[in-house]
Short mmCIF file of C-alpha atoms (C1' of nucleotides) and ligand atoms in Angstrom, two decimals:
data_model
loop_
_atom_site.label_atom_id
_atom_site.label_comp_id
_atom_site.label_asym_id
_atom_site.label_seq_id
_atom_site.Cartn_x
_atom_site.Cartn_y
_atom_site.Cartn_z
CA MET A 1 -10.46 40.61 101.89
CA VAL A 2 -13.48 40.79 100.01
CA ASP A 3 -15.29 44.17 101.05
CA ASN A 4 -18.22 44.00 98.57
CA PRO A 5 -21.26 42.20 99.31
CA TRP A 6 -21.89 41.10 95.50
CA LEU A 7 -18.47 39.71 95.37
CA GLU A 8 -19.03 37.85 98.81
CA GLN A 9 -22.02 36.33 97.19
CA LEU A 10 -20.00 35.39 94.20
CA GLN A 11 -17.29 33.78 96.44
CA ALA A 12 -19.90 32.12 98.55
CA ALA A 13 -21.42 30.46 95.52
CA GLY A 14 -17.80 28.96 94.72
CA TYR A 15 -16.76 31.38 92.20
CA ARG A 16 -13.37 33.21 92.25
CA ILE A 17 -12.70 36.82 92.69
CA THR A 18 -10.95 38.38 89.61
CA ALA A 19 -10.20 41.71 88.47
CA ALA A 20 -12.82 41.26 85.61
CA ARG A 21 -15.41 40.20 88.02
CA ARG A 22 -14.66 43.10 90.31
CA ALA A 23 -14.87 45.54 87.51
CA VAL A 24 -18.27 44.37 86.11
CA THR A 25 -19.63 43.97 89.50
CA GLU A 26 -18.61 47.53 90.33
CA VAL A 27 -20.15 49.11 86.98
CA MET A 28 -23.55 46.90 87.56
CA GLN A 29 -23.78 48.32 91.40
CA SER A 30 -23.17 51.84 90.58
CA SER A 31 -25.39 52.40 87.56
CA GLU A 32 -28.59 54.37 87.77
CA ARG A 33 -29.83 52.58 84.62
CA ALA A 34 -29.94 49.29 82.96
CA LEU A 35 -26.84 48.78 80.85
CA THR A 36 -26.37 46.58 77.72
CA PRO A 37 -23.33 44.39 77.53
CA ILE A 38 -21.57 46.73 75.26
CA GLU A 39 -22.21 49.42 77.66
CA VAL A 40 -21.00 47.37 80.72
CA TYR A 41 -17.88 46.36 78.77
CA ASP A 42 -16.93 50.14 78.00
CA ALA A 43 -17.65 51.06 81.33
CA ALA A 44 -15.81 48.16 83.12
CA ARG A 45 -12.79 48.66 80.87
CA LYS A 46 -12.17 51.99 82.60
CA ARG A 47 -11.40 49.91 85.75
CA ASP A 48 -9.66 46.87 83.97
CA ARG A 49 -8.23 47.70 80.80
CA ARG A 50 -7.67 44.10 79.57
CA LEU A 51 -11.14 43.11 80.02
CA GLY A 52 -12.63 41.06 77.41
CA LEU A 53 -16.41 41.42 76.15
CA VAL A 54 -16.78 37.68 76.55
CA THR A 55 -16.19 37.97 80.14
CA VAL A 56 -18.79 40.66 80.44
CA TYR A 57 -21.35 38.24 79.23
CA ARG A 58 -19.96 35.41 81.29
CA THR A 59 -20.18 37.58 84.51
CA LEU A 60 -23.53 39.17 83.80
CA GLU A 61 -24.89 35.79 83.57
CA LYS A 62 -23.69 34.74 87.00
CA LEU A 63 -24.85 37.88 88.61
CA GLU A 64 -28.29 37.46 86.95
CA ALA A 65 -28.18 33.45 88.01
CA LEU A 66 -27.52 34.87 91.62
CA GLY A 67 -30.32 37.36 91.43
CA LEU A 68 -28.05 40.33 91.86
CA ILE A 69 -29.11 41.86 88.51
CA GLN A 70 -32.10 41.47 86.50
CA ARG A 71 -32.64 41.73 82.72
CA VAL A 72 -34.81 45.00 81.76
CA HIS A 73 -37.12 44.97 78.94
CA HIS A 74 -37.86 47.94 76.66
CA GLU A 75 -40.24 48.09 73.81
CA HIS A 76 -37.56 46.69 71.35
CA SER A 77 -33.98 45.43 72.74
CA CYS A 78 -34.41 43.39 76.12
CA GLN A 79 -30.77 42.86 76.67
CA ALA A 80 -30.01 45.57 79.41
CA PHE A 81 -29.30 44.79 82.99
CA LEU A 82 -29.69 46.55 86.08
CA ARG A 83 -28.98 45.83 89.79
CA ALA A 84 -32.29 43.77 91.28
CA GLY A 85 -33.75 44.73 94.53
CA GLU A 86 -34.75 42.60 97.46
CA GLY A 87 -37.87 40.40 96.71
CA HIS A 88 -40.70 41.37 94.48
CA GLN A 89 -40.38 44.84 92.78
CA HIS A 90 -41.42 47.08 89.91
CA LEU A 91 -39.65 49.11 87.74
CA LEU A 92 -39.98 52.63 87.08
CA LEU A 93 -38.10 53.89 83.93
CA CYS A 94 -37.39 57.29 82.59
CA GLU A 95 -38.03 57.48 78.66
CA ARG A 96 -35.57 60.22 78.14
CA CYS A 97 -32.46 59.51 80.16
CA ARG A 98 -33.13 56.05 80.81
CA ARG A 99 -32.97 56.19 84.70
CA ALA A 100 -34.57 53.36 86.47
CA ILE A 101 -36.04 53.19 89.85
CA LEU A 102 -37.22 50.23 91.84
CA PHE A 103 -40.19 50.28 93.87
CA GLU A 104 -42.64 47.98 95.63
CA GLY A 105 -46.09 47.70 96.86
CA ASP A 106 -49.01 47.58 94.45
CA ASP A 107 -52.36 46.14 95.38
CA LEU A 108 -53.43 44.17 92.43
CA ASP A 109 -55.24 41.65 94.09
CA ALA A 110 -58.69 42.56 93.38
CA LEU A 111 -57.61 42.67 89.42
CA PHE A 112 -56.12 39.29 89.77
CA GLU A 113 -59.38 37.87 91.34
CA ARG A 114 -61.50 39.64 88.67
CA VAL A 115 -59.39 38.42 85.95
CA GLY A 116 -58.80 34.88 87.33
CA GLU A 117 -62.51 34.64 87.63
CA GLU A 118 -63.34 35.89 83.86
CA THR A 119 -60.74 33.65 82.37
CA GLY A 120 -60.42 30.71 84.56
CA PHE A 121 -56.61 31.21 84.90
CA GLU A 122 -54.90 30.70 88.24
CA ILE A 123 -52.78 33.68 88.51
CA ARG A 124 -49.29 33.07 89.86
CA SER A 125 -47.40 36.16 89.14
CA HIS A 126 -47.02 39.62 87.25
CA TRP A 127 -45.00 42.04 85.76
CA LEU A 128 -45.44 45.52 85.95
CA GLN A 129 -43.42 48.36 84.73
CA LEU A 130 -44.22 52.00 84.57
CA TYR A 131 -42.74 54.43 82.15
CA GLY A 132 -42.44 58.15 82.45
CA LEU A 133 -40.19 61.23 82.72
CA CYS A 134 -38.05 61.74 85.70
CA TRP A 135 -37.82 65.10 87.53
CA ASP A 136 -34.68 66.22 85.69
CA CYS A 137 -36.06 65.21 82.18
CA GLN A 138 -39.35 67.02 82.90
CA THR A 139 -37.71 70.36 83.72
CA ASP A 140 -34.53 70.93 81.42
CA SER A 141 -36.03 71.13 78.10
CA MET B 1 -62.48 40.82 46.71
CA VAL B 2 -60.49 41.06 49.98
CA ASP B 3 -62.48 39.32 52.59
CA ASN B 4 -60.21 39.59 55.72
CA PRO B 5 -60.17 42.72 57.73
CA TRP B 6 -56.19 42.70 58.25
CA LEU B 7 -55.73 42.23 54.48
CA GLU B 8 -58.10 45.26 53.82
CA GLN B 9 -56.07 47.30 56.27
CA LEU B 10 -52.92 46.42 54.44
CA GLN B 11 -54.32 47.32 51.18
CA ALA B 12 -55.61 50.68 52.44
CA ALA B 13 -52.16 51.49 53.74
CA GLY B 14 -51.08 51.00 50.21
CA TYR B 15 -49.62 47.42 50.38
CA ARG B 16 -50.48 44.74 47.86
CA ILE B 17 -52.16 41.36 48.88
CA THR B 18 -49.90 38.41 48.02
CA ALA B 19 -50.16 34.76 48.94
CA ALA B 20 -47.23 35.31 51.24
CA ARG B 21 -49.09 38.15 53.15
CA ARG B 22 -52.16 36.04 53.20
CA ALA B 23 -50.30 33.08 54.79
CA VAL B 24 -48.81 35.00 57.56
CA THR B 25 -51.91 37.16 58.27
CA GLU B 26 -54.05 34.02 58.71
CA VAL B 27 -51.49 32.44 60.83
CA MET B 28 -51.41 35.37 63.27
CA GLN B 29 -55.18 35.82 62.94
CA SER B 30 -55.98 32.32 64.32
CA SER B 31 -52.92 31.83 66.87
CA GLU B 32 -53.89 31.47 70.43
CA ARG B 33 -50.57 32.19 71.43
CA ALA B 34 -47.46 34.33 70.64
CA LEU B 35 -45.25 33.18 67.90
CA THR B 36 -41.60 33.75 67.09
CA PRO B 37 -40.67 34.40 63.36
CA ILE B 38 -39.53 30.91 62.83
CA GLU B 39 -42.79 29.36 64.05
CA VAL B 40 -44.92 31.87 61.92
CA TYR B 41 -42.86 30.67 59.12
CA ASP B 42 -43.45 26.87 59.86
CA ALA B 43 -46.92 27.52 60.19
CA ALA B 44 -47.26 29.74 57.02
CA ARG B 45 -45.44 27.35 55.01
CA LYS B 46 -48.38 25.11 55.22
CA ARG B 47 -50.40 27.54 53.39
CA ASP B 48 -47.89 29.04 50.97
CA ARG B 49 -45.30 26.42 50.43
CA ARG B 50 -42.85 28.86 48.59
CA LEU B 51 -43.01 31.37 51.34
CA GLY B 52 -39.51 32.45 52.54
CA LEU B 53 -38.48 33.67 56.20
CA VAL B 54 -37.35 36.91 54.92
CA THR B 55 -40.83 37.62 53.79
CA VAL B 56 -41.99 36.65 57.17
CA TYR B 57 -39.91 39.23 58.99
CA ARG B 58 -40.99 41.89 56.56
CA THR B 59 -44.80 40.86 56.94
CA LEU B 60 -44.62 40.90 60.64
CA GLU B 61 -43.00 44.23 60.64
CA LYS B 62 -45.93 45.77 58.58
CA LEU B 63 -48.52 44.32 60.78
CA GLU B 64 -46.83 45.33 63.90
CA ALA B 65 -46.45 49.08 62.44
CA LEU B 66 -50.46 48.79 61.48
CA GLY B 67 -51.08 47.89 65.37
CA LEU B 68 -52.49 44.37 64.07
CA ILE B 69 -50.10 42.21 66.09
CA GLN B 70 -47.80 43.27 69.18
CA ARG B 71 -44.45 41.95 70.42
CA VAL B 72 -44.80 39.85 73.44
CA HIS B 73 -41.91 39.93 75.85
CA HIS B 74 -41.06 36.83 77.81
CA GLU B 75 -38.54 36.65 80.65
CA HIS B 76 -35.77 35.61 77.85
CA SER B 77 -36.50 35.91 74.09
CA CYS B 78 -38.74 38.87 73.23
CA GLN B 79 -39.32 38.15 69.68
CA ALA B 80 -42.66 36.53 69.66
CA PHE B 81 -45.69 38.33 68.30
CA LEU B 82 -49.25 37.90 69.04
CA ARG B 83 -52.65 39.67 67.62
CA ALA B 84 -53.38 43.03 69.13
CA GLY B 85 -56.60 44.02 70.69
CA GLU B 86 -58.11 47.72 70.26
CA GLY B 87 -56.66 50.26 72.47
CA HIS B 88 -54.91 49.70 75.63
CA GLN B 89 -54.73 46.18 76.73
CA HIS B 90 -52.82 43.64 79.09
CA LEU B 91 -51.81 40.11 78.74
CA LEU B 92 -52.19 37.30 80.68
CA LEU B 93 -49.96 34.17 79.76
CA CYS B 94 -50.24 30.68 80.61
CA GLU B 95 -46.79 29.24 81.62
CA ARG B 96 -47.31 26.04 80.64
CA CYS B 97 -49.16 25.85 77.04
CA ARG B 98 -48.34 29.84 76.39
CA ARG B 99 -51.91 30.55 75.63
CA ALA B 100 -52.39 34.27 75.61
CA ILE B 101 -55.37 36.28 76.68
CA LEU B 102 -55.98 39.95 76.30
CA PHE B 103 -57.96 41.94 78.83
CA GLU B 104 -58.45 45.52 79.88
CA GLY B 105 -59.56 47.30 82.85
CA ASP B 106 -57.03 47.92 85.56
CA ASP B 107 -57.01 50.69 87.92
CA LEU B 108 -53.77 51.66 88.78
CA ASP B 109 -54.25 55.40 89.09
CA ALA B 110 -53.74 55.43 92.85
CA LEU B 111 -50.33 53.62 92.30
CA PHE B 112 -49.36 55.95 89.71
CA GLU B 113 -50.33 58.82 92.01
CA ARG B 114 -48.43 57.53 94.88
CA VAL B 115 -45.35 56.38 92.88
CA GLY B 116 -45.26 59.77 90.88
CA GLU B 117 -45.18 61.68 94.13
CA GLU B 118 -42.65 59.56 95.82
CA THR B 119 -40.40 59.71 92.82
CA GLY B 120 -41.01 62.90 91.08
CA PHE B 121 -41.59 61.16 87.90
CA GLU B 122 -44.34 61.94 85.39
CA ILE B 123 -45.84 58.53 84.68
CA ARG B 124 -46.83 58.29 80.99
CA SER B 125 -47.70 54.70 80.53
CA HIS B 126 -47.25 51.21 81.93
CA TRP B 127 -46.99 47.50 81.14
CA LEU B 128 -48.75 45.00 82.94
CA GLN B 129 -48.54 41.33 82.35
CA LEU B 130 -49.94 38.29 84.45
CA TYR B 131 -48.63 34.96 84.49
CA GLY B 132 -50.49 31.67 85.50
CA LEU B 133 -52.09 28.63 84.45
CA CYS B 134 -55.01 28.46 82.18
CA TRP B 135 -57.81 26.15 83.07
CA ASP B 136 -56.89 23.39 80.82
CA CYS B 137 -53.35 23.35 82.19
CA GLN B 138 -54.47 23.45 85.88
CA THR B 139 -56.54 20.30 85.42
CA ASP B 140 -54.84 17.78 82.88
CA SER B 141 -51.69 16.76 84.50
"C1'" DT C 1 -58.52 42.07 28.87
"C1'" DG C 2 -53.80 42.70 28.06
"C1'" DG C 3 -49.15 45.44 29.03
"C1'" DA C 4 -46.58 48.57 31.70
"C1'" DT C 5 -44.76 49.81 36.23
"C1'" DA C 6 -43.28 49.45 40.59
"C1'" DA C 7 -43.93 46.66 44.74
"C1'" DT C 8 -42.63 42.21 46.48
"C1'" DT C 9 -40.39 38.11 46.49
"C1'" DG C 10 -37.03 34.27 47.86
"C1'" DA C 11 -32.18 33.29 47.79
"C1'" DA C 12 -27.81 34.43 49.15
"C1'" DA C 13 -24.75 37.45 51.21
"C1'" DA C 14 -23.96 40.62 54.91
"C1'" DG C 15 -24.34 42.00 59.67
"C1'" DG C 16 -24.66 41.97 64.65
"C1'" DA C 17 -24.90 39.97 68.68
"C1'" DT C 18 -24.08 36.15 71.52
"C1'" DT C 19 -21.84 31.63 72.42
"C1'" DT C 20 -18.09 28.33 72.16
"C1'" DT C 21 -13.36 26.57 71.91
"C1'" DC C 22 -8.81 26.82 73.41
"C1'" DA C 23 -4.35 27.37 75.08
"C1'" DG C 24 -2.42 30.73 78.32
"C1'" DT C 25 -3.09 32.81 83.10
"C1'" DA C 26 -3.99 33.25 87.76
"C1'" DA C 27 -6.83 32.49 92.18
"C1'" DG C 28 -6.84 30.60 96.24
"C1'" DG C 29 -6.33 25.99 99.18
"C1'" DG C 30 -2.87 23.42 101.19
"C1'" DC D 1 5.25 29.34 97.76
"C1'" DC D 2 3.32 25.64 94.52
"C1'" DC D 3 -0.30 22.87 92.33
"C1'" DT D 4 -4.67 22.49 90.70
"C1'" DT D 5 -8.18 24.14 88.17
"C1'" DA D 6 -11.35 27.86 87.53
"C1'" DC D 7 -11.02 31.82 84.73
"C1'" DT D 8 -9.50 34.67 80.88
"C1'" DG D 9 -9.36 36.94 76.11
"C1'" DA D 10 -8.96 36.18 71.31
"C1'" DA D 11 -10.58 33.90 67.45
"C1'" DA D 12 -13.88 30.97 65.61
"C1'" DA D 13 -18.40 29.35 65.07
"C1'" DT D 14 -23.49 30.09 65.59
"C1'" DC D 15 -27.63 32.06 65.41
"C1'" DC D 16 -30.66 35.41 64.26
"C1'" DT D 17 -31.98 39.38 61.63
"C1'" DT D 18 -31.36 42.55 57.65
"C1'" DT D 19 -29.78 43.99 53.13
"C1'" DT D 20 -29.03 43.20 48.33
"C1'" DC D 21 -30.56 41.86 44.00
"C1'" DA D 22 -32.47 39.78 40.11
"C1'" DA D 23 -36.94 37.70 39.12
"C1'" DT D 24 -41.84 37.57 39.77
"C1'" DT D 25 -46.31 39.51 40.13
"C1'" DA D 26 -50.24 42.43 41.91
"C1'" DT D 27 -52.39 46.46 40.51
"C1'" DC D 28 -53.14 50.48 37.55
"C1'" DC D 29 -54.72 51.94 33.05
"C1'" DA D 30 -55.26 51.97 28.07
MN1 MN E 1 -46.44 43.62 91.98
MN1 MN E 2 -53.31 49.15 82.03
ZN1 ZN E 3 -34.87 61.14 82.84
ZN1 ZN E 4 -38.88 41.81 76.72
#
DNA sequence: TGGATAATTGAAAAGGATTTTCAGTAAGGG
DNA sequence: CCCTTACTGAAAATCCTTTTCAATTATCCA
């Protein structure tokens, strides 16, 4: 009956599958870039005309709690959401079209060691985002 | 007359030196951690009792524009400000006491090259933040 | 050293985004 | 199918930030 892995996860977590959640979920799953709540609302309303903005907020909150989407921080405004990958990942963001790509594999151990020694900190995690221009945005214009 | 480098910079940029700006500036200069506008307000009011929150916002905006302070992003809330260092820097944040340390020198060129090749992106900048426990927070408790 | 002048201020109002409340609706277990 | 209770959208409430505005004051110049 439930054909979608995210919806299955919602259901497994004890939530009900509704038209509203289906719409928001599908929008988030198919977006190439991070979306603000209003953008999600606009896109999801094409799938469920009666959807309310409040429900978008509530659904995003649940998807985030389940680790299916993540919050993406830009220099200002940090209220955009993007599908999350499995495990530890990093983000590569196009400054022009906002396309987002997840990648993994950085080797920062030497850096952690150096900084840890210099500062006395015990380093536990990190956050790395790259910004640039995607291929399309380099060429056209 | 003006004894403080940040105030000198404000003045050089054509702004006037006022009690309000002096208070906000001194708070930001002496803070070991990123502060929200309200936290700045509370701290700065100890130096200038009549200070208004609006002026805190306006002063932070100017200090940021001059590159003297920077916005710090935490997982939620991204409205905290911290003194900025010179040039390109990274942040090391204590998860317990929120102390912030600036450091420089990471060698991510190999990573940029790899990711650039795999994705077709032209990488232009990056953001790196480390999280952990400062020395004091490791020991006490 | 005064005044003139324009920048700056704080309070109040406006604006925007997010959260809460609530009565009606509908998912899904039995 | 029903019943229960989670879920919904609309409206109201909140919270944070920005704008407006009249009063104040830093700085320039006579
Ligand atoms: Mn990593
Ligand atoms: Mn760097
Ligand atoms: Zn692009
Ligand atoms: Zn942020």
